[in-house]
Amino acid sequence: TMKPTPRDVWDSESKSWAIPSPQNLRIACLEGALTNDMDAPTEASYRAALDAMRGAGMSVEPLELPFFDEIMEAMRVIFYVEGAHSNLAIARDAEELAQVDET
């Protein structure tokens, strides 16, 4: 059995340890910032997103603020353009927004 690295998280569907996908990363960031002001992302918003990522077992060291600017902009799209009103809708829209290559 392989031991998990700090970047790995438990995937309950495949019953294995796996590096989070961009979709899962995006969802974690969105969930982490849900309680913050959507109109004016603040340091608290970024900290909440970082905390959510750490909680998912992800390394946050390489990430820089422009990444979170993109996350917060995506949140504004979700809340004000897509009109999401539930966590399921937010997760669905986040997955659609996260169609990016893994880095």
PDB file of N, CA and C in Angstrom:
ATOM      1  N   THR A   1       0.849  -1.193   0.000  1.00  0.00           N
ATOM      2  CA  THR A   1       0.000   0.000   0.000  1.00  0.00           C
ATOM      3  C   THR A   1       0.888   1.247   0.000  1.00  0.00           C
ATOM      4  N   MET A   2       0.578   2.200  -0.886  1.00  0.00           N
ATOM      5  CA  MET A   2       1.351   3.438  -0.935  1.00  0.00           C
ATOM      6  C   MET A   2       0.930   4.357   0.194  1.00  0.00           C
ATOM      7  N   LYS A   3       1.900   4.995   0.831  1.00  0.00           N
ATOM      8  CA  LYS A   3       1.584   5.968   1.864  1.00  0.00           C
ATOM      9  C   LYS A   3       1.304   7.310   1.208  1.00  0.00           C
ATOM     10  N   PRO A   4       0.359   8.064   1.746  1.00  0.00           N
ATOM     11  CA  PRO A   4       0.019   9.357   1.141  1.00  0.00           C
ATOM     12  C   PRO A   4       1.116  10.397   1.362  1.00  0.00           C
ATOM     13  N   THR A   5       1.276  11.283   0.408  1.00  0.00           N
ATOM     14  CA  THR A   5       2.154  12.430   0.576  1.00  0.00           C
ATOM     15  C   THR A   5       1.287  13.583   1.056  1.00  0.00           C
ATOM     16  N   PRO A   6       1.887  14.677   1.510  1.00  0.00           N
ATOM     17  CA  PRO A   6       1.061  15.804   1.994  1.00  0.00           C
ATOM     18  C   PRO A   6       0.104  16.366   0.934  1.00  0.00           C
ATOM     19  N   ARG A   7       0.430  16.200  -0.349  1.00  0.00           N
ATOM     20  CA  ARG A   7      -0.432  16.746  -1.388  1.00  0.00           C
ATOM     21  C   ARG A   7      -1.611  15.833  -1.688  1.00  0.00           C
ATOM     22  N   ASP A   8      -1.556  14.589  -1.218  1.00  0.00           N
ATOM     23  CA  ASP A   8      -2.596  13.630  -1.573  1.00  0.00           C
ATOM     24  C   ASP A   8      -3.806  13.756  -0.654  1.00  0.00           C
ATOM     25  N   VAL A   9      -4.966  13.447  -1.185  1.00  0.00           N
ATOM     26  CA  VAL A   9      -6.185  13.395  -0.384  1.00  0.00           C
ATOM     27  C   VAL A   9      -6.878  12.058  -0.634  1.00  0.00           C
ATOM     28  N   TRP A  10      -7.705  11.640   0.307  1.00  0.00           N
ATOM     29  CA  TRP A  10      -8.418  10.380   0.190  1.00  0.00           C
ATOM     30  C   TRP A  10      -9.603  10.549  -0.751  1.00  0.00           C
ATOM     31  N   ASP A  11      -9.642   9.728  -1.797  1.00  0.00           N
ATOM     32  CA  ASP A  11     -10.753   9.755  -2.739  1.00  0.00           C
ATOM     33  C   ASP A  11     -11.708   8.638  -2.356  1.00  0.00           C
ATOM     34  N   SER A  12     -12.869   9.011  -1.806  1.00  0.00           N
ATOM     35  CA  SER A  12     -13.796   8.003  -1.292  1.00  0.00           C
ATOM     36  C   SER A  12     -14.403   7.158  -2.402  1.00  0.00           C
ATOM     37  N   GLU A  13     -14.476   7.726  -3.631  1.00  0.00           N
ATOM     38  CA  GLU A  13     -15.060   6.952  -4.729  1.00  0.00           C
ATOM     39  C   GLU A  13     -14.143   5.838  -5.185  1.00  0.00           C
ATOM     40  N   SER A  14     -12.867   6.163  -5.399  1.00  0.00           N
ATOM     41  CA  SER A  14     -11.937   5.151  -5.890  1.00  0.00           C
ATOM     42  C   SER A  14     -11.239   4.419  -4.748  1.00  0.00           C
ATOM     43  N   LYS A  15     -11.531   4.838  -3.495  1.00  0.00           N
ATOM     44  CA  LYS A  15     -10.904   4.242  -2.320  1.00  0.00           C
ATOM     45  C   LYS A  15      -9.382   4.255  -2.443  1.00  0.00           C
ATOM     46  N   SER A  16      -8.836   5.406  -2.795  1.00  0.00           N
ATOM     47  CA  SER A  16      -7.391   5.516  -2.952  1.00  0.00           C
ATOM     48  C   SER A  16      -6.940   6.936  -2.655  1.00  0.00           C
ATOM     49  N   TRP A  17      -5.633   7.093  -2.494  1.00  0.00           N
ATOM     50  CA  TRP A  17      -5.067   8.422  -2.297  1.00  0.00           C
ATOM     51  C   TRP A  17      -4.778   9.024  -3.654  1.00  0.00           C
ATOM     52  N   ALA A  18      -5.122  10.300  -3.839  1.00  0.00           N
ATOM     53  CA  ALA A  18      -4.934  10.911  -5.142  1.00  0.00           C
ATOM     54  C   ALA A  18      -4.653  12.397  -4.997  1.00  0.00           C
ATOM     55  N   ILE A  19      -3.853  12.928  -5.914  1.00  0.00           N
ATOM     56  CA  ILE A  19      -3.641  14.375  -5.948  1.00  0.00           C
ATOM     57  C   ILE A  19      -4.944  15.014  -6.426  1.00  0.00           C
ATOM     58  N   PRO A  20      -5.421  16.038  -5.744  1.00  0.00           N
ATOM     59  CA  PRO A  20      -6.695  16.660  -6.122  1.00  0.00           C
ATOM     60  C   PRO A  20      -6.681  17.182  -7.560  1.00  0.00           C
ATOM     61  N   SER A  21      -7.802  17.063  -8.204  1.00  0.00           N
ATOM     62  CA  SER A  21      -7.949  17.580  -9.563  1.00  0.00           C
ATOM     63  C   SER A  21      -8.147  19.093  -9.504  1.00  0.00           C
ATOM     64  N   PRO A  22      -7.961  19.796 -10.636  1.00  0.00           N
ATOM     65  CA  PRO A  22      -8.250  21.235 -10.639  1.00  0.00           C
ATOM     66  C   PRO A  22      -9.682  21.518 -10.200  1.00  0.00           C
ATOM     67  N   GLN A  23     -10.619  20.638 -10.573  1.00  0.00           N
ATOM     68  CA  GLN A  23     -12.011  20.842 -10.179  1.00  0.00           C
ATOM     69  C   GLN A  23     -12.148  20.812  -8.660  1.00  0.00           C
ATOM     70  N   ASN A  24     -11.536  19.815  -8.032  1.00  0.00           N
ATOM     71  CA  ASN A  24     -11.635  19.705  -6.581  1.00  0.00           C
ATOM     72  C   ASN A  24     -10.958  20.874  -5.892  1.00  0.00           C
ATOM     73  N   LEU A  25      -9.842  21.311  -6.463  1.00  0.00           N
ATOM     74  CA  LEU A  25      -9.141  22.459  -5.905  1.00  0.00           C
ATOM     75  C   LEU A  25     -10.015  23.693  -5.971  1.00  0.00           C
ATOM     76  N   ARG A  26     -10.633  23.915  -7.109  1.00  0.00           N
ATOM     77  CA  ARG A  26     -11.493  25.083  -7.286  1.00  0.00           C
ATOM     78  C   ARG A  26     -12.663  25.034  -6.300  1.00  0.00           C
ATOM     79  N   ILE A  27     -13.277  23.876  -6.160  1.00  0.00           N
ATOM     80  CA  ILE A  27     -14.407  23.742  -5.251  1.00  0.00           C
ATOM     81  C   ILE A  27     -13.974  24.023  -3.817  1.00  0.00           C
ATOM     82  N   ALA A  28     -12.806  23.511  -3.437  1.00  0.00           N
ATOM     83  CA  ALA A  28     -12.310  23.745  -2.081  1.00  0.00           C
ATOM     84  C   ALA A  28     -12.108  25.239  -1.831  1.00  0.00           C
ATOM     85  N   CYS A  29     -11.564  25.930  -2.825  1.00  0.00           N
ATOM     86  CA  CYS A  29     -11.347  27.371  -2.673  1.00  0.00           C
ATOM     87  C   CYS A  29     -12.674  28.113  -2.563  1.00  0.00           C
ATOM     88  N   LEU A  30     -13.641  27.715  -3.394  1.00  0.00           N
ATOM     89  CA  LEU A  30     -14.949  28.368  -3.358  1.00  0.00           C
ATOM     90  C   LEU A  30     -15.611  28.153  -2.014  1.00  0.00           C
ATOM     91  N   GLU A  31     -15.582  26.905  -1.536  1.00  0.00           N
ATOM     92  CA  GLU A  31     -16.220  26.616  -0.256  1.00  0.00           C
ATOM     93  C   GLU A  31     -15.548  27.395   0.863  1.00  0.00           C
ATOM     94  N   GLY A  32     -14.216  27.537   0.750  1.00  0.00           N
ATOM     95  CA  GLY A  32     -13.485  28.226   1.802  1.00  0.00           C
ATOM     96  C   GLY A  32     -13.822  29.695   1.898  1.00  0.00           C
ATOM     97  N   ALA A  33     -14.311  30.277   0.814  1.00  0.00           N
ATOM     98  CA  ALA A  33     -14.566  31.712   0.803  1.00  0.00           C
ATOM     99  C   ALA A  33     -16.049  32.071   0.812  1.00  0.00           C
ATOM    100  N   LEU A  34     -16.926  31.087   0.962  1.00  0.00           N
ATOM    101  CA  LEU A  34     -18.365  31.339   0.876  1.00  0.00           C
ATOM    102  C   LEU A  34     -18.865  32.330   1.916  1.00  0.00           C
ATOM    103  N   THR A  35     -18.209  32.368   3.071  1.00  0.00           N
ATOM    104  CA  THR A  35     -18.721  33.231   4.135  1.00  0.00           C
ATOM    105  C   THR A  35     -18.164  34.643   4.049  1.00  0.00           C
ATOM    106  N   ASN A  36     -17.333  34.906   3.025  1.00  0.00           N
ATOM    107  CA  ASN A  36     -16.736  36.227   2.885  1.00  0.00           C
ATOM    108  C   ASN A  36     -17.516  37.071   1.879  1.00  0.00           C
ATOM    109  N   ASP A  37     -17.225  38.351   1.877  1.00  0.00           N
ATOM    110  CA  ASP A  37     -17.916  39.298   1.014  1.00  0.00           C
ATOM    111  C   ASP A  37     -17.560  39.049  -0.443  1.00  0.00           C
ATOM    112  N   MET A  38     -18.553  38.716  -1.260  1.00  0.00           N
ATOM    113  CA  MET A  38     -18.306  38.385  -2.658  1.00  0.00           C
ATOM    114  C   MET A  38     -17.921  39.615  -3.481  1.00  0.00           C
ATOM    115  N   ASP A  39     -18.342  40.787  -3.032  1.00  0.00           N
ATOM    116  CA  ASP A  39     -18.078  41.997  -3.808  1.00  0.00           C
ATOM    117  C   ASP A  39     -16.646  42.487  -3.656  1.00  0.00           C
ATOM    118  N   ALA A  40     -16.062  42.237  -2.493  1.00  0.00           N
ATOM    119  CA  ALA A  40     -14.731  42.768  -2.220  1.00  0.00           C
ATOM    120  C   ALA A  40     -13.872  41.701  -1.562  1.00  0.00           C
ATOM    121  N   PRO A  41     -13.245  40.844  -2.358  1.00  0.00           N
ATOM    122  CA  PRO A  41     -12.374  39.810  -1.789  1.00  0.00           C
ATOM    123  C   PRO A  41     -11.299  40.456  -0.913  1.00  0.00           C
ATOM    124  N   THR A  42     -11.113  39.892   0.253  1.00  0.00           N
ATOM    125  CA  THR A  42     -10.175  40.463   1.212  1.00  0.00           C
ATOM    126  C   THR A  42      -9.122  39.438   1.585  1.00  0.00           C
ATOM    127  N   GLU A  43      -8.194  39.835   2.417  1.00  0.00           N
ATOM    128  CA  GLU A  43      -7.187  38.899   2.916  1.00  0.00           C
ATOM    129  C   GLU A  43      -7.880  37.728   3.610  1.00  0.00           C
ATOM    130  N   ALA A  44      -9.014  38.009   4.279  1.00  0.00           N
ATOM    131  CA  ALA A  44      -9.753  36.944   4.959  1.00  0.00           C
ATOM    132  C   ALA A  44     -10.265  35.919   3.944  1.00  0.00           C
ATOM    133  N   SER A  45     -10.688  36.393   2.771  1.00  0.00           N
ATOM    134  CA  SER A  45     -11.147  35.488   1.728  1.00  0.00           C
ATOM    135  C   SER A  45     -10.023  34.558   1.305  1.00  0.00           C
ATOM    136  N   TYR A  46      -8.839  35.143   1.100  1.00  0.00           N
ATOM    137  CA  TYR A  46      -7.699  34.347   0.686  1.00  0.00           C
ATOM    138  C   TYR A  46      -7.314  33.349   1.773  1.00  0.00           C
ATOM    139  N   ARG A  47      -7.311  33.815   3.022  1.00  0.00           N
ATOM    140  CA  ARG A  47      -6.961  32.922   4.124  1.00  0.00           C
ATOM    141  C   ARG A  47      -7.957  31.759   4.222  1.00  0.00           C
ATOM    142  N   ALA A  48      -9.243  32.060   4.015  1.00  0.00           N
ATOM    143  CA  ALA A  48     -10.255  31.015   4.087  1.00  0.00           C
ATOM    144  C   ALA A  48     -10.026  29.980   2.995  1.00  0.00           C
ATOM    145  N   ALA A  49      -9.686  30.462   1.794  1.00  0.00           N
ATOM    146  CA  ALA A  49      -9.426  29.536   0.699  1.00  0.00           C
ATOM    147  C   ALA A  49      -8.193  28.691   0.999  1.00  0.00           C
ATOM    148  N   LEU A  50      -7.148  29.321   1.512  1.00  0.00           N
ATOM    149  CA  LEU A  50      -5.934  28.583   1.875  1.00  0.00           C
ATOM    150  C   LEU A  50      -6.242  27.531   2.936  1.00  0.00           C
ATOM    151  N   ASP A  51      -7.039  27.914   3.936  1.00  0.00           N
ATOM    152  CA  ASP A  51      -7.398  26.982   4.997  1.00  0.00           C
ATOM    153  C   ASP A  51      -8.159  25.787   4.438  1.00  0.00           C
ATOM    154  N   ALA A  52      -9.065  26.042   3.497  1.00  0.00           N
ATOM    155  CA  ALA A  52      -9.825  24.961   2.894  1.00  0.00           C
ATOM    156  C   ALA A  52      -8.896  24.021   2.138  1.00  0.00           C
ATOM    157  N   MET A  53      -7.909  24.594   1.453  1.00  0.00           N
ATOM    158  CA  MET A  53      -6.971  23.775   0.700  1.00  0.00           C
ATOM    159  C   MET A  53      -6.097  22.961   1.636  1.00  0.00           C
ATOM    160  N   ARG A  54      -5.642  23.582   2.731  1.00  0.00           N
ATOM    161  CA  ARG A  54      -4.852  22.835   3.711  1.00  0.00           C
ATOM    162  C   ARG A  54      -5.694  21.706   4.305  1.00  0.00           C
ATOM    163  N   GLY A  55      -6.973  22.004   4.558  1.00  0.00           N
ATOM    164  CA  GLY A  55      -7.873  20.992   5.105  1.00  0.00           C
ATOM    165  C   GLY A  55      -8.050  19.818   4.162  1.00  0.00           C
ATOM    166  N   ALA A  56      -7.877  20.072   2.864  1.00  0.00           N
ATOM    167  CA  ALA A  56      -7.976  19.003   1.873  1.00  0.00           C
ATOM    168  C   ALA A  56      -6.631  18.319   1.671  1.00  0.00           C
ATOM    169  N   GLY A  57      -5.641  18.707   2.475  1.00  0.00           N
ATOM    170  CA  GLY A  57      -4.344  18.061   2.391  1.00  0.00           C
ATOM    171  C   GLY A  57      -3.473  18.569   1.256  1.00  0.00           C
ATOM    172  N   MET A  58      -3.774  19.770   0.756  1.00  0.00           N
ATOM    173  CA  MET A  58      -3.018  20.278  -0.377  1.00  0.00           C
ATOM    174  C   MET A  58      -1.881  21.178   0.057  1.00  0.00           C
ATOM    175  N   SER A  59      -0.802  21.146  -0.708  1.00  0.00           N
ATOM    176  CA  SER A  59       0.284  22.091  -0.489  1.00  0.00           C
ATOM    177  C   SER A  59      -0.150  23.445  -1.022  1.00  0.00           C
ATOM    178  N   VAL A  60       0.035  24.492  -0.240  1.00  0.00           N
ATOM    179  CA  VAL A  60      -0.385  25.824  -0.676  1.00  0.00           C
ATOM    180  C   VAL A  60       0.807  26.738  -0.917  1.00  0.00           C
ATOM    181  N   GLU A  61       2.010  26.247  -0.678  1.00  0.00           N
ATOM    182  CA  GLU A  61       3.197  27.089  -0.768  1.00  0.00           C
ATOM    183  C   GLU A  61       3.402  27.737  -2.133  1.00  0.00           C
ATOM    184  N   PRO A  62       3.218  27.001  -3.264  1.00  0.00           N
ATOM    185  CA  PRO A  62       3.522  27.620  -4.566  1.00  0.00           C
ATOM    186  C   PRO A  62       2.475  28.617  -5.051  1.00  0.00           C
ATOM    187  N   LEU A  63       1.325  28.663  -4.399  1.00  0.00           N
ATOM    188  CA  LEU A  63       0.225  29.468  -4.912  1.00  0.00           C
ATOM    189  C   LEU A  63       0.414  30.940  -4.592  1.00  0.00           C
ATOM    190  N   GLU A  64       0.075  31.781  -5.553  1.00  0.00           N
ATOM    191  CA  GLU A  64       0.246  33.216  -5.374  1.00  0.00           C
ATOM    192  C   GLU A  64      -1.100  33.923  -5.512  1.00  0.00           C
ATOM    193  N   LEU A  65      -1.122  35.201  -5.144  1.00  0.00           N
ATOM    194  CA  LEU A  65      -2.376  35.946  -5.112  1.00  0.00           C
ATOM    195  C   LEU A  65      -3.128  36.014  -6.434  1.00  0.00           C
ATOM    196  N   PRO A  66      -2.467  36.131  -7.590  1.00  0.00           N
ATOM    197  CA  PRO A  66      -3.252  36.176  -8.835  1.00  0.00           C
ATOM    198  C   PRO A  66      -4.162  34.953  -8.989  1.00  0.00           C
ATOM    199  N   PHE A  67      -3.704  33.810  -8.482  1.00  0.00           N
ATOM    200  CA  PHE A  67      -4.527  32.609  -8.517  1.00  0.00           C
ATOM    201  C   PHE A  67      -5.835  32.862  -7.766  1.00  0.00           C
ATOM    202  N   PHE A  68      -5.741  33.486  -6.604  1.00  0.00           N
ATOM    203  CA  PHE A  68      -6.944  33.724  -5.819  1.00  0.00           C
ATOM    204  C   PHE A  68      -7.792  34.840  -6.403  1.00  0.00           C
ATOM    205  N   ASP A  69      -7.154  35.787  -7.097  1.00  0.00           N
ATOM    206  CA  ASP A  69      -7.943  36.795  -7.804  1.00  0.00           C
ATOM    207  C   ASP A  69      -8.847  36.101  -8.824  1.00  0.00           C
ATOM    208  N   GLU A  70      -8.299  35.092  -9.513  1.00  0.00           N
ATOM    209  CA  GLU A  70      -9.088  34.340 -10.483  1.00  0.00           C
ATOM    210  C   GLU A  70     -10.224  33.590  -9.781  1.00  0.00           C
ATOM    211  N   ILE A  71      -9.916  32.988  -8.637  1.00  0.00           N
ATOM    212  CA  ILE A  71     -10.934  32.262  -7.872  1.00  0.00           C
ATOM    213  C   ILE A  71     -12.069  33.204  -7.476  1.00  0.00           C
ATOM    214  N   MET A  72     -11.724  34.373  -6.952  1.00  0.00           N
ATOM    215  CA  MET A  72     -12.760  35.278  -6.486  1.00  0.00           C
ATOM    216  C   MET A  72     -13.587  35.816  -7.649  1.00  0.00           C
ATOM    217  N   GLU A  73     -12.934  36.050  -8.784  1.00  0.00           N
ATOM    218  CA  GLU A  73     -13.682  36.493  -9.962  1.00  0.00           C
ATOM    219  C   GLU A  73     -14.660  35.400 -10.387  1.00  0.00           C
ATOM    220  N   ALA A  74     -14.214  34.153 -10.338  1.00  0.00           N
ATOM    221  CA  ALA A  74     -15.092  33.033 -10.671  1.00  0.00           C
ATOM    222  C   ALA A  74     -16.284  32.987  -9.722  1.00  0.00           C
ATOM    223  N   MET A  75     -16.044  33.305  -8.447  1.00  0.00           N
ATOM    224  CA  MET A  75     -17.143  33.305  -7.483  1.00  0.00           C
ATOM    225  C   MET A  75     -18.167  34.371  -7.830  1.00  0.00           C
ATOM    226  N   ARG A  76     -17.691  35.556  -8.260  1.00  0.00           N
ATOM    227  CA  ARG A  76     -18.636  36.604  -8.633  1.00  0.00           C
ATOM    228  C   ARG A  76     -19.480  36.159  -9.824  1.00  0.00           C
ATOM    229  N   VAL A  77     -18.861  35.461 -10.782  1.00  0.00           N
ATOM    230  CA  VAL A  77     -19.609  34.946 -11.926  1.00  0.00           C
ATOM    231  C   VAL A  77     -20.683  33.974 -11.440  1.00  0.00           C
ATOM    232  N   ILE A  78     -20.283  33.081 -10.546  1.00  0.00           N
ATOM    233  CA  ILE A  78     -21.223  32.072 -10.054  1.00  0.00           C
ATOM    234  C   ILE A  78     -22.403  32.727  -9.340  1.00  0.00           C
ATOM    235  N   PHE A  79     -22.129  33.675  -8.465  1.00  0.00           N
ATOM    236  CA  PHE A  79     -23.203  34.236  -7.656  1.00  0.00           C
ATOM    237  C   PHE A  79     -24.085  35.224  -8.405  1.00  0.00           C
ATOM    238  N   TYR A  80     -23.478  36.005  -9.311  1.00  0.00           N
ATOM    239  CA  TYR A  80     -24.240  37.090  -9.906  1.00  0.00           C
ATOM    240  C   TYR A  80     -24.666  36.842 -11.346  1.00  0.00           C
ATOM    241  N   VAL A  81     -23.956  35.985 -12.063  1.00  0.00           N
ATOM    242  CA  VAL A  81     -24.334  35.694 -13.447  1.00  0.00           C
ATOM    243  C   VAL A  81     -25.100  34.380 -13.520  1.00  0.00           C
ATOM    244  N   GLU A  82     -24.522  33.340 -12.912  1.00  0.00           N
ATOM    245  CA  GLU A  82     -25.176  32.034 -12.962  1.00  0.00           C
ATOM    246  C   GLU A  82     -26.350  31.956 -11.990  1.00  0.00           C
ATOM    247  N   GLY A  83     -26.332  32.781 -10.956  1.00  0.00           N
ATOM    248  CA  GLY A  83     -27.433  32.796 -10.006  1.00  0.00           C
ATOM    249  C   GLY A  83     -27.520  31.535  -9.164  1.00  0.00           C
ATOM    250  N   ALA A  84     -26.375  30.998  -8.795  1.00  0.00           N
ATOM    251  CA  ALA A  84     -26.377  29.775  -7.983  1.00  0.00           C
ATOM    252  C   ALA A  84     -26.917  30.069  -6.585  1.00  0.00           C
ATOM    253  N   HIS A  85     -27.795  29.186  -6.113  1.00  0.00           N
ATOM    254  CA  HIS A  85     -28.365  29.403  -4.783  1.00  0.00           C
ATOM    255  C   HIS A  85     -28.189  28.205  -3.858  1.00  0.00           C
ATOM    256  N   SER A  86     -27.386  27.239  -4.284  1.00  0.00           N
ATOM    257  CA  SER A  86     -27.161  26.075  -3.422  1.00  0.00           C
ATOM    258  C   SER A  86     -25.733  25.586  -3.584  1.00  0.00           C
ATOM    259  N   ASN A  87     -25.252  24.842  -2.603  1.00  0.00           N
ATOM    260  CA  ASN A  87     -23.901  24.309  -2.678  1.00  0.00           C
ATOM    261  C   ASN A  87     -23.741  23.388  -3.883  1.00  0.00           C
ATOM    262  N   LEU A  88     -24.785  22.651  -4.235  1.00  0.00           N
ATOM    263  CA  LEU A  88     -24.707  21.768  -5.395  1.00  0.00           C
ATOM    264  C   LEU A  88     -24.507  22.565  -6.673  1.00  0.00           C
ATOM    265  N   ALA A  89     -25.239  23.663  -6.801  1.00  0.00           N
ATOM    266  CA  ALA A  89     -25.100  24.499  -7.993  1.00  0.00           C
ATOM    267  C   ALA A  89     -23.719  25.133  -8.032  1.00  0.00           C
ATOM    268  N   ILE A  90     -23.227  25.545  -6.871  1.00  0.00           N
ATOM    269  CA  ILE A  90     -21.896  26.140  -6.814  1.00  0.00           C
ATOM    270  C   ILE A  90     -20.850  25.123  -7.244  1.00  0.00           C
ATOM    271  N   ALA A  91     -20.960  23.911  -6.721  1.00  0.00           N
ATOM    272  CA  ALA A  91     -19.998  22.867  -7.077  1.00  0.00           C
ATOM    273  C   ALA A  91     -20.073  22.557  -8.571  1.00  0.00           C
ATOM    274  N   ARG A  92     -21.280  22.492  -9.119  1.00  0.00           N
ATOM    275  CA  ARG A  92     -21.445  22.207 -10.546  1.00  0.00           C
ATOM    276  C   ARG A  92     -20.803  23.293 -11.392  1.00  0.00           C
ATOM    277  N   ASP A  93     -21.082  24.562 -11.041  1.00  0.00           N
ATOM    278  CA  ASP A  93     -20.520  25.666 -11.806  1.00  0.00           C
ATOM    279  C   ASP A  93     -19.012  25.717 -11.647  1.00  0.00           C
ATOM    280  N   ALA A  94     -18.517  25.400 -10.447  1.00  0.00           N
ATOM    281  CA  ALA A  94     -17.074  25.408 -10.227  1.00  0.00           C
ATOM    282  C   ALA A  94     -16.401  24.368 -11.112  1.00  0.00           C
ATOM    283  N   GLU A  95     -17.025  23.215 -11.251  1.00  0.00           N
ATOM    284  CA  GLU A  95     -16.446  22.184 -12.104  1.00  0.00           C
ATOM    285  C   GLU A  95     -16.383  22.663 -13.548  1.00  0.00           C
ATOM    286  N   GLU A  96     -17.426  23.363 -13.995  1.00  0.00           N
ATOM    287  CA  GLU A  96     -17.428  23.878 -15.362  1.00  0.00           C
ATOM    288  C   GLU A  96     -16.345  24.932 -15.551  1.00  0.00           C
ATOM    289  N   LEU A  97     -16.107  25.745 -14.509  1.00  0.00           N
ATOM    290  CA  LEU A  97     -15.101  26.800 -14.601  1.00  0.00           C
ATOM    291  C   LEU A  97     -13.684  26.244 -14.517  1.00  0.00           C
ATOM    292  N   ALA A  98     -13.561  25.037 -13.997  1.00  0.00           N
ATOM    293  CA  ALA A  98     -12.231  24.497 -13.702  1.00  0.00           C
ATOM    294  C   ALA A  98     -11.709  23.563 -14.786  1.00  0.00           C
ATOM    295  N   GLN A  99     -12.179  23.723 -16.006  1.00  0.00           N
ATOM    296  CA  GLN A  99     -11.694  22.881 -17.093  1.00  0.00           C
ATOM    297  C   GLN A  99     -10.330  23.378 -17.547  1.00  0.00           C
ATOM    298  N   VAL A 100      -9.310  23.111 -16.702  1.00  0.00           N
ATOM    299  CA  VAL A 100      -7.955  23.562 -17.000  1.00  0.00           C
ATOM    300  C   VAL A 100      -6.997  22.387 -16.863  1.00  0.00           C
ATOM    301  N   ASP A 101      -5.834  22.513 -17.471  1.00  0.00           N
ATOM    302  CA  ASP A 101      -4.821  21.466 -17.359  1.00  0.00           C
ATOM    303  C   ASP A 101      -4.214  21.482 -15.970  1.00  0.00           C
ATOM    304  N   GLU A 102      -3.844  20.307 -15.448  1.00  0.00           N
ATOM    305  CA  GLU A 102      -3.152  20.255 -14.168  1.00  0.00           C
ATOM    306  C   GLU A 102      -1.738  20.770 -14.365  1.00  0.00           C
ATOM    307  N   THR A 103      -1.256  21.469 -13.357  1.00  0.00           N
ATOM    308  CA  THR A 103       0.104  22.001 -13.447  1.00  0.00           C
ATOM    309  C   THR A 103       1.010  21.252 -12.497  1.00  0.00           C
TER     310      THR A 103
END
